[in-house]
Amino acid sequence: MIKRIQTDELKPGMYIIDVAGTWSQQLHTDRKLFIDNNQFILKLKQSGVNFVFVDTSKVQAEKTTVPAIIRPVKDEEEIKEDIKQSIEIQAEARKTVIKIISDFQNGKKLEISKAEDVIGNVTEKILHNKFVLAGLSSMKQKNHYLYEHALSSSVLMIAFAHTWGFEENKQRIMGLGAMLYDLGMLIVPSQILNLPGKLSSKQLDLMRRHVEYSYEILKNEPQISEDVLLMASEHHERLDGSGYPLGLKEKEISTEGKMIGIVDVYDASTSDRGYNKGMLPAVALSKLFKSSGILFDKTMVNLFIKTIGIYPFGSLVRLKNGLIGIVVRINQDHLIYPQLRIIFNPQKGGMITPYNLDLQNFMDIPEYKIQEVVPKSKFRLRNEEILRIIGVV
């Protein structure tokens, strides 16, 4: 007997008949089929199928050779709360960082204690949700590169140090170093920093002197540790000796120097600077990975990618089935299967009412694999709109 039932009533072993032929086209599956397990039922629900027709005279035992893996979608309110807390900490940290750097730029004393307070707040939050804070670091405000660079480098370094396994005090020290290591840029003429195109050899030499300037600024501060000085002096050194200012190689570069070098390149690559548009985070990570073992320590690069995720929080990705969503949560054990906020469905005409979709529940279904990272500009989405869609602003 043919019976119309709600998708929620489906059970493994039932035989579906697709009368209209719509959902089979959408899901790229047969029009008539036995349901093998709960995973396919979840796939139907997540795709917006509310009811189906089944032939009750046909029943098949549930296949047990491939157990269903149904992981609950993390509570949406819990996700929102994590993001809201991270945004609040980032906003407060931004204000303090701007004041510290602006005051120093205007001839006032470098207030290390205020910087340490910011680092303490961020370190505490990193323990709970490093992926969100690390992802927010790529959502920078325009026209404030030095401030944003100091803040995001610090957040990324604390998260990186946490992944590395450093104890909390060491994380704080490295976070402080990442906030201050590029202070020498304040002394480099702004016309060189914002110059479009390739620098002349003389201009390049002036720009590279920021490393020396940073070290000189920090070495006379009694609260600054040797670790911070190493980060300031070695962040442009590279494994193959092609870096500057000393051309150090491999073991000659400290752990701190190697780690901040990775953070610096990633943050600079994903930032808009003058006439240069920043890369997508996933593209920057790919370039880092290709340079690992040559310019950067391979183990460290892998740990850095693990720190922020292959598809960082806030990234826009397209699945093989055409769905497009915003990455709202990184699944640490399965980095290529994040949790998404789906915003676009080509089968339904384009933009849709957003809903959450955890790709961990579809790991064995090719149509639900990420195919590419999509520029937010393609949908004219600004960072504020991304956060609004997620529901936190």
Tab-separated table of C-alpha atoms in Angstrom, residues 11-193:
chain	number	residue	atom	x	y	z
A	11	LYS	CA	12.683	4.377	9.573
A	12	PRO	CA	15.456	2.239	8.072
A	13	GLY	CA	14.022	-0.556	5.932
A	14	MET	CA	11.124	1.462	4.488
A	15	TYR	CA	10.730	1.679	0.694
A	16	ILE	CA	10.337	5.215	-0.701
A	17	ILE	CA	8.473	6.005	-3.927
A	18	ASP	CA	9.246	9.407	-5.407
A	19	VAL	CA	6.016	10.355	-7.152
A	20	ALA	CA	6.928	13.940	-8.062
A	21	GLY	CA	10.552	13.233	-8.846
A	22	THR	CA	11.751	16.429	-7.185
A	23	TRP	CA	13.802	15.347	-4.221
A	24	SER	CA	15.570	12.577	-6.130
A	25	GLN	CA	16.916	15.164	-8.558
A	26	GLN	CA	17.909	17.486	-5.721
A	27	LEU	CA	19.744	14.776	-3.792
A	28	HIS	CA	21.170	12.991	-6.834
A	29	THR	CA	19.717	9.625	-5.830
A	30	ASP	CA	17.327	6.971	-7.210
A	31	ARG	CA	13.623	7.772	-7.418
A	32	LYS	CA	12.699	4.544	-5.624
A	33	LEU	CA	14.860	2.983	-2.954
A	34	PHE	CA	15.060	1.251	0.392
A	35	ILE	CA	16.312	3.369	3.283
A	36	ASP	CA	19.517	1.730	4.482
A	37	ASN	CA	20.107	3.685	7.683
A	38	ASN	CA	19.378	6.818	9.695
A	39	GLN	CA	22.064	8.792	7.890
A	40	PHE	CA	19.970	8.995	4.723
A	41	ILE	CA	16.925	10.081	6.734
A	42	LEU	CA	18.948	12.916	8.233
A	43	LYS	CA	20.092	13.852	4.739
A	44	LEU	CA	16.451	14.190	3.664
A	45	LYS	CA	15.580	16.377	6.643
A	46	GLN	CA	18.549	18.677	6.197
A	47	SER	CA	17.633	19.100	2.530
A	48	GLY	CA	14.176	20.409	3.394
A	49	VAL	CA	12.114	17.305	2.507
A	50	ASN	CA	9.042	17.313	4.777
A	51	PHE	CA	7.159	14.240	3.497
A	52	VAL	CA	7.582	11.255	1.168
A	53	PHE	CA	5.501	8.381	-0.213
A	54	VAL	CA	6.361	4.843	0.906
A	55	ASP	CA	5.217	1.412	-0.215
A	56	THR	CA	4.310	-0.329	3.053
A	57	SER	CA	4.234	-3.747	1.346
A	58	LYS	CA	7.993	-3.595	0.858
A	59	VAL	CA	10.287	-3.760	3.869
A	60	GLN	CA	13.997	-4.455	3.999
A	61	ALA	CA	16.133	-5.166	7.037
A	62	GLU	CA	18.385	-2.292	8.033
A	63	LYS	CA	21.894	-2.753	6.767
A	64	THR	CA	24.298	-3.160	9.643
A	65	THR	CA	27.549	-3.534	7.744
A	66	VAL	CA	27.946	0.245	7.738
A	67	PRO	CA	26.769	1.668	11.082
A	68	ALA	CA	24.986	4.999	10.989
A	69	ILE	CA	27.010	7.881	12.364
A	70	ILE	CA	24.593	10.547	13.460
A	71	ARG	CA	26.214	13.336	15.406
A	72	PRO	CA	23.929	15.955	16.908
A	73	VAL	CA	24.236	19.467	15.562
A	74	LYS	CA	25.703	21.593	18.306
A	75	ASP	CA	22.984	23.678	19.908
A	76	GLU	CA	22.552	26.859	17.895
A	77	GLU	CA	22.249	29.022	20.992
A	78	GLU	CA	25.458	27.558	22.397
A	79	ILE	CA	27.267	28.402	19.166
A	80	LYS	CA	25.892	31.942	19.238
A	81	GLU	CA	26.967	32.416	22.848
A	82	ASP	CA	30.530	31.269	22.055
A	83	ILE	CA	30.710	33.731	19.165
A	84	LYS	CA	29.197	36.622	21.123
A	85	GLN	CA	31.695	36.203	23.950
A	86	SER	CA	34.565	36.073	21.471
A	87	ILE	CA	33.336	39.236	19.704
A	88	GLU	CA	33.093	41.078	23.023
A	89	ILE	CA	36.620	40.085	24.057
A	90	GLN	CA	37.975	41.007	20.630
A	91	ALA	CA	36.254	44.425	20.702
A	92	GLU	CA	37.610	45.217	24.161
A	93	ALA	CA	41.076	44.035	23.156
A	94	ARG	CA	40.952	46.190	20.006
A	95	LYS	CA	40.278	49.344	22.015
A	96	THR	CA	43.204	48.661	24.330
A	97	VAL	CA	45.613	47.770	21.527
A	98	ILE	CA	44.727	50.945	19.624
A	99	LYS	CA	45.343	53.046	22.739
A	100	ILE	CA	48.666	51.356	23.546
A	101	ILE	CA	50.048	51.780	20.025
A	102	SER	CA	48.609	55.268	19.502
A	103	ASP	CA	50.038	56.521	22.801
A	104	PHE	CA	53.446	55.056	21.972
A	105	GLN	CA	53.310	56.584	18.496
A	106	ASN	CA	52.627	59.969	20.122
A	107	GLY	CA	55.685	59.741	22.314
A	108	LYS	CA	54.205	58.207	25.446
A	109	LYS	CA	55.625	55.253	27.359
A	110	LEU	CA	54.812	51.756	26.094
A	111	GLU	CA	52.256	50.431	28.583
A	112	ILE	CA	53.244	46.772	28.862
A	113	SER	CA	50.935	46.119	31.834
A	114	LYS	CA	47.840	47.077	29.792
A	115	ALA	CA	49.001	44.811	26.984
A	116	GLU	CA	49.416	41.970	29.474
A	117	ASP	CA	45.844	42.479	30.720
A	118	VAL	CA	44.529	42.102	27.157
A	119	ILE	CA	46.605	38.970	26.659
A	120	GLY	CA	45.234	37.490	29.882
A	121	ASN	CA	41.629	37.933	28.757
A	122	VAL	CA	42.276	36.424	25.350
A	123	THR	CA	44.226	33.488	26.820
A	124	GLU	CA	41.312	32.576	29.081
A	125	LYS	CA	38.885	32.577	26.134
A	126	ILE	CA	41.248	30.592	23.911
A	127	LEU	CA	40.899	27.678	26.322
A	128	HIS	CA	37.179	27.501	25.467
A	129	ASN	CA	36.930	28.468	21.786
A	130	LYS	CA	40.175	29.141	19.992
A	131	PHE	CA	38.624	28.539	16.572
A	132	VAL	CA	36.156	31.417	16.836
A	133	LEU	CA	38.724	33.922	18.085
A	134	ALA	CA	41.244	32.804	15.483
A	135	GLY	CA	38.606	33.091	12.759
A	136	LEU	CA	37.504	36.525	13.937
A	137	SER	CA	41.105	37.666	13.560
A	138	SER	CA	40.646	37.563	9.776
A	139	MET	CA	37.603	39.857	10.006
A	140	LYS	CA	39.657	43.015	10.264
A	141	GLN	CA	38.578	46.632	10.165
A	142	LYS	CA	39.853	48.496	7.124
A	143	ASN	CA	42.416	51.316	7.249
A	144	HIS	CA	43.812	50.234	10.626
A	145	TYR	CA	46.394	47.703	9.503
A	146	LEU	CA	49.001	48.146	12.264
A	147	TYR	CA	46.420	47.962	15.057
A	148	GLU	CA	44.580	45.027	13.517
A	149	HIS	CA	47.845	43.251	12.730
A	150	ALA	CA	48.970	43.561	16.348
A	151	LEU	CA	45.659	42.278	17.681
A	152	SER	CA	45.116	39.405	15.261
A	153	SER	CA	48.754	38.258	15.453
A	154	SER	CA	48.436	38.121	19.231
A	155	VAL	CA	45.207	36.103	19.139
A	156	LEU	CA	46.589	33.708	16.532
A	157	MET	CA	49.801	33.204	18.487
A	158	ILE	CA	48.012	32.441	21.751
A	159	ALA	CA	45.849	29.880	19.957
A	160	PHE	CA	48.933	28.456	18.215
A	161	ALA	CA	50.839	28.182	21.494
A	162	HIS	CA	47.830	26.470	23.062
A	163	THR	CA	47.756	23.870	20.267
A	164	TRP	CA	51.507	23.405	20.637
A	165	GLY	CA	50.926	22.498	24.279
A	166	PHE	CA	52.703	25.380	26.003
A	167	GLU	CA	51.540	26.085	29.543
A	168	GLU	CA	49.383	29.171	30.105
A	169	ASN	CA	52.141	31.540	31.205
A	170	LYS	CA	54.152	30.737	28.086
A	171	GLN	CA	51.045	31.340	25.977
A	172	ARG	CA	50.712	34.793	27.524
A	173	ILE	CA	54.370	35.620	26.871
A	174	MET	CA	54.074	34.596	23.235
A	175	GLY	CA	50.819	36.504	22.879
A	176	LEU	CA	52.535	39.623	24.203
A	177	GLY	CA	55.426	39.134	21.784
A	178	ALA	CA	53.003	38.769	18.872
A	179	MET	CA	51.305	42.020	19.843
A	180	LEU	CA	54.554	43.993	19.945
A	181	TYR	CA	56.958	42.311	17.496
A	182	ASP	CA	56.146	44.671	14.611
A	183	LEU	CA	56.276	47.988	16.498
A	184	GLY	CA	59.223	48.977	14.323
A	185	MET	CA	56.765	49.449	11.466
A	186	LEU	CA	55.745	52.709	13.157
A	187	ILE	CA	59.151	54.130	12.270
A	188	VAL	CA	59.105	53.073	8.609
A	189	PRO	CA	57.829	55.940	6.381
A	190	SER	CA	54.119	55.428	5.680
A	191	GLN	CA	54.585	56.083	1.949
A	192	ILE	CA	56.756	52.955	1.762
A	193	LEU	CA	54.295	50.818	3.695
